[in-house]
Coordinates of C-alpha atoms and ligand atoms in Angstrom, one line a residue:
M1322 CA 28.7 49.8 1.1
A1323 CA 31.9 48.3 2.7
G1324 CA 30.2 46.9 5.8
T1325 CA 27.6 45.0 3.8
T1326 CA 30.1 43.2 1.5
I1327 CA 29.6 39.5 1.7
R1328 CA 32.5 38.0 3.8
S1329 CA 31.4 34.4 3.9
A1330 CA 28.7 32.0 2.7
E1331 CA 28.3 28.5 4.2
V1332 CA 26.2 25.6 3.2
L1333 CA 24.8 23.8 6.2
V1334 CA 23.4 20.3 5.8
A1335 CA 21.7 18.7 8.8
S1336 CA 19.0 16.1 9.5
P1337 CA 17.1 17.1 12.7
G1338 CA 14.2 14.8 12.1
R1339 CA 14.6 15.2 8.4
N1340 CA 17.1 16.7 6.0
F1341 CA 17.6 20.4 5.5
V1342 CA 20.0 22.5 3.4
T1343 CA 20.6 26.0 4.7
L1344 CA 22.7 28.8 3.4
R1345 CA 24.3 31.2 5.9
V1346 CA 25.6 34.4 4.5
M1347 CA 27.6 36.9 6.6
T1348 CA 28.6 40.4 5.8
E1349 CA 31.9 42.2 6.8
D1350 CA 29.9 43.8 9.6
G1351 CA 28.9 40.4 10.9
V1352 CA 25.3 40.6 9.9
V1353 CA 24.0 37.0 9.2
G1354 CA 21.3 36.0 6.8
L1355 CA 19.8 32.5 6.4
G1356 CA 18.2 31.0 3.3
D1357 CA 16.5 27.6 2.8
A1358 CA 17.7 25.4 -0.1
T1359 CA 16.0 22.1 0.9
L1360 CA 14.9 19.9 -2.1
N1361 CA 13.3 16.8 -0.6
G1362 CA 15.2 13.7 -1.7
R1363 CA 17.7 15.6 -3.8
E1364 CA 19.3 17.7 -1.0
L1365 CA 23.0 17.2 -1.9
A1366 CA 22.5 18.3 -5.5
V1367 CA 21.5 21.8 -4.2
A1368 CA 24.3 21.7 -1.6
S1369 CA 26.8 21.1 -4.3
Y1370 CA 25.3 23.7 -6.7
L1371 CA 25.6 26.2 -3.9
T1372 CA 29.1 25.2 -2.6
D1373 CA 30.7 24.6 -5.9
H1374 CA 29.1 27.1 -8.2
V1375 CA 27.4 29.9 -6.2
V1376 CA 29.3 30.6 -3.0
P1377 CA 32.5 31.6 -4.9
L1378 CA 30.4 34.2 -6.8
L1379 CA 28.9 35.7 -3.7
L1380 CA 32.1 36.6 -1.9
G1381 CA 32.9 40.3 -2.2
R1382 CA 29.4 41.2 -3.6
D1383 CA 27.3 43.9 -1.8
A1384 CA 24.6 42.0 0.2
H1385 CA 22.2 44.9 -0.4
R1386 CA 22.1 44.3 -4.2
I1387 CA 19.4 41.6 -4.0
E1388 CA 17.8 42.2 -7.4
D1389 CA 21.1 42.4 -9.2
T1390 CA 22.3 39.2 -7.5
W1391 CA 19.1 37.4 -8.4
Q1392 CA 19.4 38.4 -12.1
F1393 CA 23.1 37.5 -12.1
L1394 CA 22.5 34.0 -10.7
Y1395 CA 19.4 33.4 -12.9
R1396 CA 20.6 34.9 -16.3
G1397 CA 24.3 34.5 -15.6
A1398 CA 24.3 30.7 -15.4
Y1399 CA 22.8 30.5 -18.9
W1400 CA 21.0 27.3 -17.7
R1401 CA 17.7 28.6 -16.3
R1402 CA 14.9 27.3 -14.1
G1403 CA 14.6 23.8 -12.6
P1404 CA 14.3 22.9 -8.9
V1405 CA 18.0 22.6 -8.1
T1406 CA 18.9 26.0 -9.7
M1407 CA 15.9 27.8 -8.3
A1408 CA 16.3 26.4 -4.7
A1409 CA 19.9 27.6 -4.8
I1410 CA 18.9 31.0 -6.0
A1411 CA 16.0 31.1 -3.4
A1412 CA 18.5 30.4 -0.6
V1413 CA 20.7 33.3 -1.6
D1414 CA 17.7 35.6 -2.1
V1415 CA 16.2 34.9 1.3
A1416 CA 19.5 35.2 3.1
L1417 CA 20.0 38.6 1.4
W1418 CA 16.5 39.8 2.4
D1419 CA 17.2 38.6 5.9
I1420 CA 20.4 40.7 6.0
K1421 CA 18.7 43.8 4.5
A1422 CA 15.9 43.7 7.0
K1423 CA 18.4 43.2 9.9
V1424 CA 20.4 46.2 8.7
A1425 CA 17.2 48.2 8.5
G1426 CA 16.2 47.0 12.0
L1427 CA 12.8 45.8 10.7
P1428 CA 11.0 42.5 10.3
L1429 CA 11.1 41.6 6.6
Y1430 CA 7.4 42.1 6.0
Q1431 CA 7.9 45.8 6.6
L1432 CA 10.2 46.0 3.6
L1433 CA 7.7 44.2 1.5
G1434 CA 5.1 46.9 2.0
G1435 CA 4.0 46.3 5.6
A1436 CA 1.2 44.2 7.0
S1437 CA -2.0 43.8 5.0
R1438 CA -3.6 41.7 7.8
T1439 CA -3.2 40.9 11.4
G1440 CA -2.3 37.2 10.9
V1441 CA -1.8 34.5 8.4
M1442 CA -4.6 31.9 8.2
A1443 CA -3.0 28.4 8.0
Y1444 CA -4.3 25.0 7.2
G1445 CA -3.3 21.7 8.9
H1446 CA -3.2 18.1 7.8
A1447 CA -5.7 15.5 8.8
S1448 CA -5.7 11.9 7.5
G1449 CA -7.1 8.5 8.4
R1450 CA -6.9 4.9 7.4
D1451 CA -10.7 4.8 7.7
V1452 CA -13.5 7.4 8.3
P1453 CA -13.5 7.2 12.1
E1454 CA -9.8 7.7 12.3
L1455 CA -10.0 10.6 9.8
L1456 CA -12.7 12.3 11.9
D1457 CA -10.6 11.8 14.9
S1458 CA -7.6 13.3 13.1
I1459 CA -9.7 16.4 12.1
R1460 CA -10.6 16.8 15.7
A1461 CA -7.0 16.6 16.7
Q1462 CA -6.1 19.3 14.2
Q1463 CA -8.9 21.5 15.6
A1464 CA -7.5 20.9 19.1
E1465 CA -4.1 22.2 17.7
G1466 CA -5.9 25.4 16.7
F1467 CA -6.4 24.8 13.0
R1468 CA -9.6 26.3 11.5
S1469 CA -8.9 25.0 8.0
I1470 CA -8.0 21.4 7.3
R1471 CA -6.6 19.3 4.5
V1472 CA -8.3 15.9 4.3
Q1473 CA -6.5 12.8 3.0
T1474 CA -7.8 9.3 3.2
S1475 CA -6.8 5.7 2.6
V1476 CA -8.6 4.0 -0.2
P1477 CA -9.8 0.4 -0.1
G1478 CA -7.7 -1.7 -2.5
I1479 CA -4.6 0.6 -2.3
D1480 CA -2.0 -0.3 0.2
K1481 CA -0.4 3.1 0.8
V1482 CA -1.9 6.4 -0.3
Y1483 CA -0.1 9.7 -0.3
G1484 CA -0.8 11.9 2.7
V1485 CA -2.1 9.3 5.1
A1486 CA -0.3 9.0 8.3
A1487 CA 0.0 5.3 9.4
Q1488 CA -0.8 6.1 12.9
P1489 CA -0.8 9.0 15.4
S1490 CA 2.7 10.0 16.3
T1491 CA 4.0 9.8 19.9
S1492 CA 3.0 13.5 20.3
G1493 CA -0.5 12.5 19.5
R1494 CA -0.3 14.4 16.2
Y1495 CA -1.3 12.8 12.9
D1496 CA 1.9 13.7 11.1
Y1497 CA 2.6 12.6 7.6
E1498 CA 6.2 12.7 6.5
P1499 CA 6.6 11.2 3.0
A1500 CA 10.4 11.2 2.8
Q1501 CA 11.8 8.0 4.2
R1502 CA 15.4 7.5 5.4
A1503 CA 16.6 4.6 3.4
P1504 CA 19.1 3.9 0.7
L1505 CA 16.4 3.3 -1.9
P1506 CA 12.9 4.9 -2.4
A1507 CA 9.9 3.0 -1.1
E1508 CA 7.4 1.7 -3.7
E1509 CA 3.8 2.5 -3.2
D1510 CA 0.7 1.4 -5.3
W1511 CA -2.0 3.3 -7.0
D1512 CA -5.5 2.7 -8.5
T1513 CA -7.2 5.8 -9.9
S1514 CA -10.6 4.1 -10.3
A1515 CA -10.7 3.0 -6.6
Y1516 CA -9.6 6.5 -5.5
L1517 CA -12.4 8.2 -7.6
R1518 CA -15.0 5.8 -6.3
H1519 CA -14.0 6.3 -2.6
V1520 CA -13.1 10.0 -2.1
P1521 CA -16.6 11.7 -2.5
G1522 CA -18.1 9.5 0.1
V1523 CA -15.4 10.4 2.6
F1524 CA -16.1 14.1 2.1
E1525 CA -19.8 13.5 2.6
A1526 CA -19.0 11.8 5.9
V1527 CA -16.7 14.7 7.0
R1528 CA -19.4 17.3 6.1
N1529 CA -22.0 15.3 7.9
E1530 CA -19.8 15.4 11.0
F1531 CA -18.4 18.9 10.9
G1532 CA -21.1 20.9 9.1
P1533 CA -20.9 23.2 6.1
A1534 CA -18.6 25.9 7.4
L1535 CA -15.2 24.2 8.1
P1536 CA -12.9 25.0 5.2
L1537 CA -11.7 21.6 3.7
L1538 CA -8.9 21.1 1.3
H1539 CA -7.7 18.0 -0.6
D1540 CA -4.5 17.1 -2.5
A1541 CA -4.9 14.7 -5.5
H1542 CA -1.0 14.9 -5.8
H1543 CA -0.7 14.9 -9.6
R1544 CA -2.3 11.5 -10.2
L1545 CA -5.3 12.1 -12.5
T1546 CA -5.9 12.7 -16.2
P1547 CA -7.7 15.9 -17.1
I1548 CA -11.1 14.2 -17.5
Q1549 CA -10.6 12.2 -14.3
A1550 CA -9.8 15.4 -12.5
A1551 CA -12.9 17.1 -14.0
R1552 CA -15.0 14.2 -12.8
L1553 CA -13.5 14.4 -9.2
G1554 CA -14.0 18.2 -9.1
R1555 CA -17.6 17.9 -10.1
A1556 CA -18.2 15.0 -7.6
L1557 CA -16.8 17.1 -4.8
E1558 CA -18.9 20.2 -5.5
P1559 CA -21.6 19.3 -3.0
Y1560 CA -18.9 19.3 -0.2
D1561 CA -17.7 22.9 -1.1
L1562 CA -13.9 22.4 -0.9
F1563 CA -11.7 25.4 -0.3
W1564 CA -9.5 23.8 -3.0
L1565 CA -8.6 20.7 -4.9
E1566 CA -4.8 20.7 -5.3
D1567 CA -2.6 19.3 -8.0
C1568 CA -5.4 17.3 -9.7
T1569 CA -3.3 16.8 -12.8
P1570 CA 0.5 16.6 -13.3
G1571 CA 2.0 20.2 -13.2
E1572 CA 3.9 20.1 -16.5
N1573 CA 0.8 20.4 -18.6
Q1574 CA -0.8 23.8 -18.0
D1575 CA -3.4 23.1 -20.7
A1576 CA -4.9 20.2 -18.7
L1577 CA -6.6 22.7 -16.3
R1578 CA -8.5 24.2 -19.2
L1579 CA -10.5 21.0 -19.6
V1580 CA -10.9 20.6 -15.8
R1581 CA -12.1 24.2 -15.5
Q1582 CA -14.8 23.7 -18.1
H1583 CA -16.4 21.0 -16.0
T1584 CA -16.2 22.0 -12.4
T1585 CA -16.5 25.0 -10.0
T1586 CA -14.4 23.4 -7.3
P1587 CA -11.5 25.8 -6.8
L1588 CA -8.2 24.6 -8.0
A1589 CA -4.7 25.0 -6.6
I1590 CA -1.4 24.1 -8.3
G1591 CA 2.3 24.9 -8.4
E1592 CA 4.2 23.3 -5.6
V1593 CA 6.6 21.8 -8.2
F1594 CA 6.7 24.9 -10.3
T1595 CA 10.0 26.9 -10.2
T1596 CA 9.3 30.1 -12.1
V1597 CA 6.6 32.5 -13.1
W1598 CA 6.8 31.0 -16.6
D1599 CA 5.2 27.8 -15.2
Y1600 CA 2.1 29.9 -14.4
Q1601 CA 1.9 31.9 -17.7
T1602 CA -1.1 30.1 -19.3
L1603 CA -2.7 29.3 -16.0
V1604 CA -2.8 32.9 -14.8
R1605 CA -3.6 34.5 -18.2
E1606 CA -6.6 32.2 -18.8
Q1607 CA -7.6 32.1 -15.1
L1608 CA -7.5 28.3 -15.0
F1609 CA -6.9 28.1 -11.3
D1610 CA -7.4 29.9 -8.0
Y1611 CA -4.4 29.4 -5.7
V1612 CA -0.6 29.7 -6.3
R1613 CA 1.0 26.7 -4.5
S1614 CA 4.7 27.6 -4.9
S1615 CA 7.1 28.0 -2.0
V1616 CA 9.7 30.7 -1.4
T1617 CA 12.2 27.8 -1.3
H1618 CA 11.5 26.2 -4.7
A1619 CA 10.5 29.2 -6.8
G1620 CA 13.6 31.4 -6.5
G1621 CA 13.0 33.2 -3.2
V1622 CA 10.9 36.1 -1.9
T1623 CA 11.9 38.2 -5.0
A1624 CA 10.6 35.7 -7.5
L1625 CA 7.5 34.5 -5.5
R1626 CA 6.4 38.1 -5.1
R1627 CA 6.4 38.5 -8.8
I1628 CA 4.3 35.4 -9.3
V1629 CA 1.7 36.5 -6.8
D1630 CA 1.6 40.0 -8.1
Y1631 CA 1.0 38.6 -11.6
A1632 CA -1.7 36.3 -10.2
A1633 CA -3.3 39.2 -8.4
Q1634 CA -4.3 40.9 -11.7
Y1635 CA -6.6 37.9 -12.2
Q1636 CA -8.0 37.6 -8.7
I1637 CA -5.9 34.5 -8.1
K1638 CA -4.6 34.2 -4.5
S1639 CA -1.7 32.7 -2.7
G1640 CA -1.7 29.3 -1.0
F1641 CA 2.0 28.8 -0.4
H1642 CA 3.5 25.3 0.0
G1643 CA 4.4 24.6 3.7
P1644 CA 5.1 20.9 4.3
T1645 CA 7.9 19.9 6.7
D1646 CA 10.4 19.8 3.8
I1647 CA 10.2 23.6 3.7
S1648 CA 12.6 24.4 6.6
P1649 CA 11.6 26.9 9.3
V1650 CA 13.7 29.4 7.3
G1651 CA 11.6 28.9 4.2
M1652 CA 8.5 29.0 6.3
A1653 CA 9.4 32.2 8.0
A1654 CA 10.2 33.9 4.7
A1655 CA 6.8 32.8 3.4
L1656 CA 5.0 34.2 6.4
H1657 CA 6.5 37.7 5.8
L1658 CA 5.2 37.6 2.2
D1659 CA 1.8 36.2 3.4
L1660 CA 1.4 39.1 5.8
A1661 CA 2.4 41.7 3.2
V1662 CA 0.7 40.8 -0.1
H1663 CA -2.9 41.9 -0.8
N1664 CA -4.0 38.6 -2.5
F1665 CA -3.1 36.3 0.3
G1666 CA -5.4 33.2 0.4
I1667 CA -4.1 30.6 2.9
Q1668 CA -0.8 29.2 4.1
E1669 CA 0.0 25.5 4.5
Y1670 CA 1.5 24.7 8.0
M1671 CA 2.5 21.2 8.7
Q1672 CA 4.5 21.9 11.9
H1673 CA 8.1 20.8 12.4
S1674 CA 9.4 18.3 14.9
A1675 CA 10.9 19.3 18.2
A1676 CA 14.4 18.3 16.9
T1677 CA 13.9 20.6 13.9
D1678 CA 12.8 23.5 16.2
E1679 CA 15.9 23.0 18.3
V1680 CA 18.2 23.7 15.3
F1681 CA 16.1 26.5 13.8
R1682 CA 15.1 28.9 16.6
Q1683 CA 12.0 30.8 15.4
T1684 CA 10.1 33.9 16.5
F1685 CA 6.8 33.2 14.5
T1686 CA 3.7 32.6 16.6
W1687 CA 0.7 30.4 16.2
A1688 CA -2.7 31.3 17.7
D1689 CA -6.3 30.7 16.8
G1690 CA -5.6 29.3 13.4
H1691 CA -3.3 32.1 12.4
L1692 CA 0.5 32.5 12.1
H1693 CA 2.5 35.7 12.6
P1694 CA 6.2 36.0 11.6
G1695 CA 7.0 38.2 14.7
E1696 CA 8.7 41.5 15.0
E1697 CA 12.4 40.6 15.1
P1698 CA 14.5 42.3 12.5
G1699 CA 15.0 40.0 9.5
I1700 CA 13.0 36.9 9.0
G1701 CA 13.2 35.9 12.6
V1702 CA 15.1 32.5 12.5
T1703 CA 18.5 31.7 13.9
Y1704 CA 20.5 28.5 13.3
D1705 CA 22.0 26.5 16.3
D1706 CA 25.2 24.9 15.1
D1707 CA 25.6 22.8 18.3
A1708 CA 22.2 21.3 18.0
A1709 CA 22.7 20.7 14.3
A1710 CA 25.9 18.8 15.0
H1711 CA 23.9 16.0 16.6
H1712 CA 22.0 15.4 13.3
P1713 CA 24.2 14.6 10.4
Y1714 CA 22.7 14.2 6.9
Q1715 CA 21.0 10.8 6.2
A1716 CA 20.0 9.6 2.7
A1717 CA 16.3 9.9 2.3
Y1718 CA 13.9 9.5 -0.6
L1719 CA 10.3 10.3 -1.5
P1720 CA 8.4 7.2 -2.5
F1721 CA 7.3 6.4 -6.0
N1722 CA 4.1 4.7 -7.4
R1723 CA 3.4 1.7 -9.5
L1724 CA 0.0 0.7 -10.9
K1725 CA -1.2 -2.9 -10.3
D1726 CA 0.4 -4.0 -13.6
G1727 CA 3.8 -2.6 -12.6
T1728 CA 3.7 0.7 -14.6
V1729 CA 5.4 3.6 -12.9
H1730 CA 2.7 6.3 -12.1
D1731 CA 2.9 9.9 -10.8
W1732 CA 3.5 10.0 -7.1
Ligands
LIG2581 O1 8.5 16.9 -0.9 C1 7.2 16.6 -1.4 C2 6.2 17.2 -0.4 O2 6.5 18.5 -0.2 C3 4.8 17.1 -1.0 O3 4.5 15.8 -1.2 C4 3.8 17.8 0.0 O4 2.1 17.8 -1.7 C5 2.6 18.2 -0.6 C6 1.8 19.2 0.1 O5 0.8 19.7 -0.5 O6 2.2 19.6 1.2
LIG2582 MG1 0.6 19.1 -2.5

């Protein structure tokens, strides 16, 4: 189709509050599609992969051939998988879906099978340096409309723990943004025994305050051995978590076999996974309950759809990754998939800053604990170049962990 031939593809790097990498594809007819290629702390690697190795391959291709383009970029490179490659492929995939839906005059979810629900239940982030501050943060999340809440807590004896906002932001929100703008990554500390001793009591306090019905989630962020994770899952059973996330490092799928033997706490994993192959054992042996991948890091809508369809055969649900390092473009694409797939579970929603929202104009709505991607043709996000020009890229890194004796530990 002549009019849908790809005329241009640009890689846009900007830092409105934090760094984002965006791919903008345009057809001969002037239809524009956006894709998110943000890889937190390694943004320029994906920008180069796209600019130097992918954009030249896109020019002149038919934007409608999404599947063929996906297979061409995945198989054609010979070097498969990995976060840089898959974020780049994801950006192309989402931009092409955006274009296809705009040409069809439909919101993307209609092309994915139409709505399976009226809205997308989303969870927010609460954290505190002590229990009173945590309870206050949960109340603040409820006031923002959240009906499901992730709970992260400081631990006595550890200086800085993942997921804990140091203080309420100026907007009154308890935001937690782990990437820090600095020439070198920040060093944090970790003590697994102190963490395991402390966390169950915190959940007891939260349940005592908010009762049994509030869905509560917790992210262990890859730090435990299988037996430690099993112990934590069992200790948290009285507090009926919606999920325990990333209890062990993601590379070892077999680890969850041991965890699963010991606890009925539901498990979520996959935010660092990049393909369906990372889920092969986990899904087949039903070792977990929620798929944590994002559209942005797992090869786009095309690939994430395959993962959740595979998971659906085993009653495993979606719980897509949605921190601030997933741009509004990646978030919007996820919402269309959330609305369409049958085995939707929950969507993470961390809310972007006002500066981010000025660059990425969005049509999705938030009401009563639910998101909706809106009815605009495409994914429903536009990119404001003028606003972005005020926010040039700034080097930023995720922190890393050391144990008390200096050993590097999983962050
Ligand atoms: O870039 C890393 C963050 O996306 C990650 O630390 C957030 O674990 C995370 C979560 O569950 O949102
Ligand atoms: Mg996580």
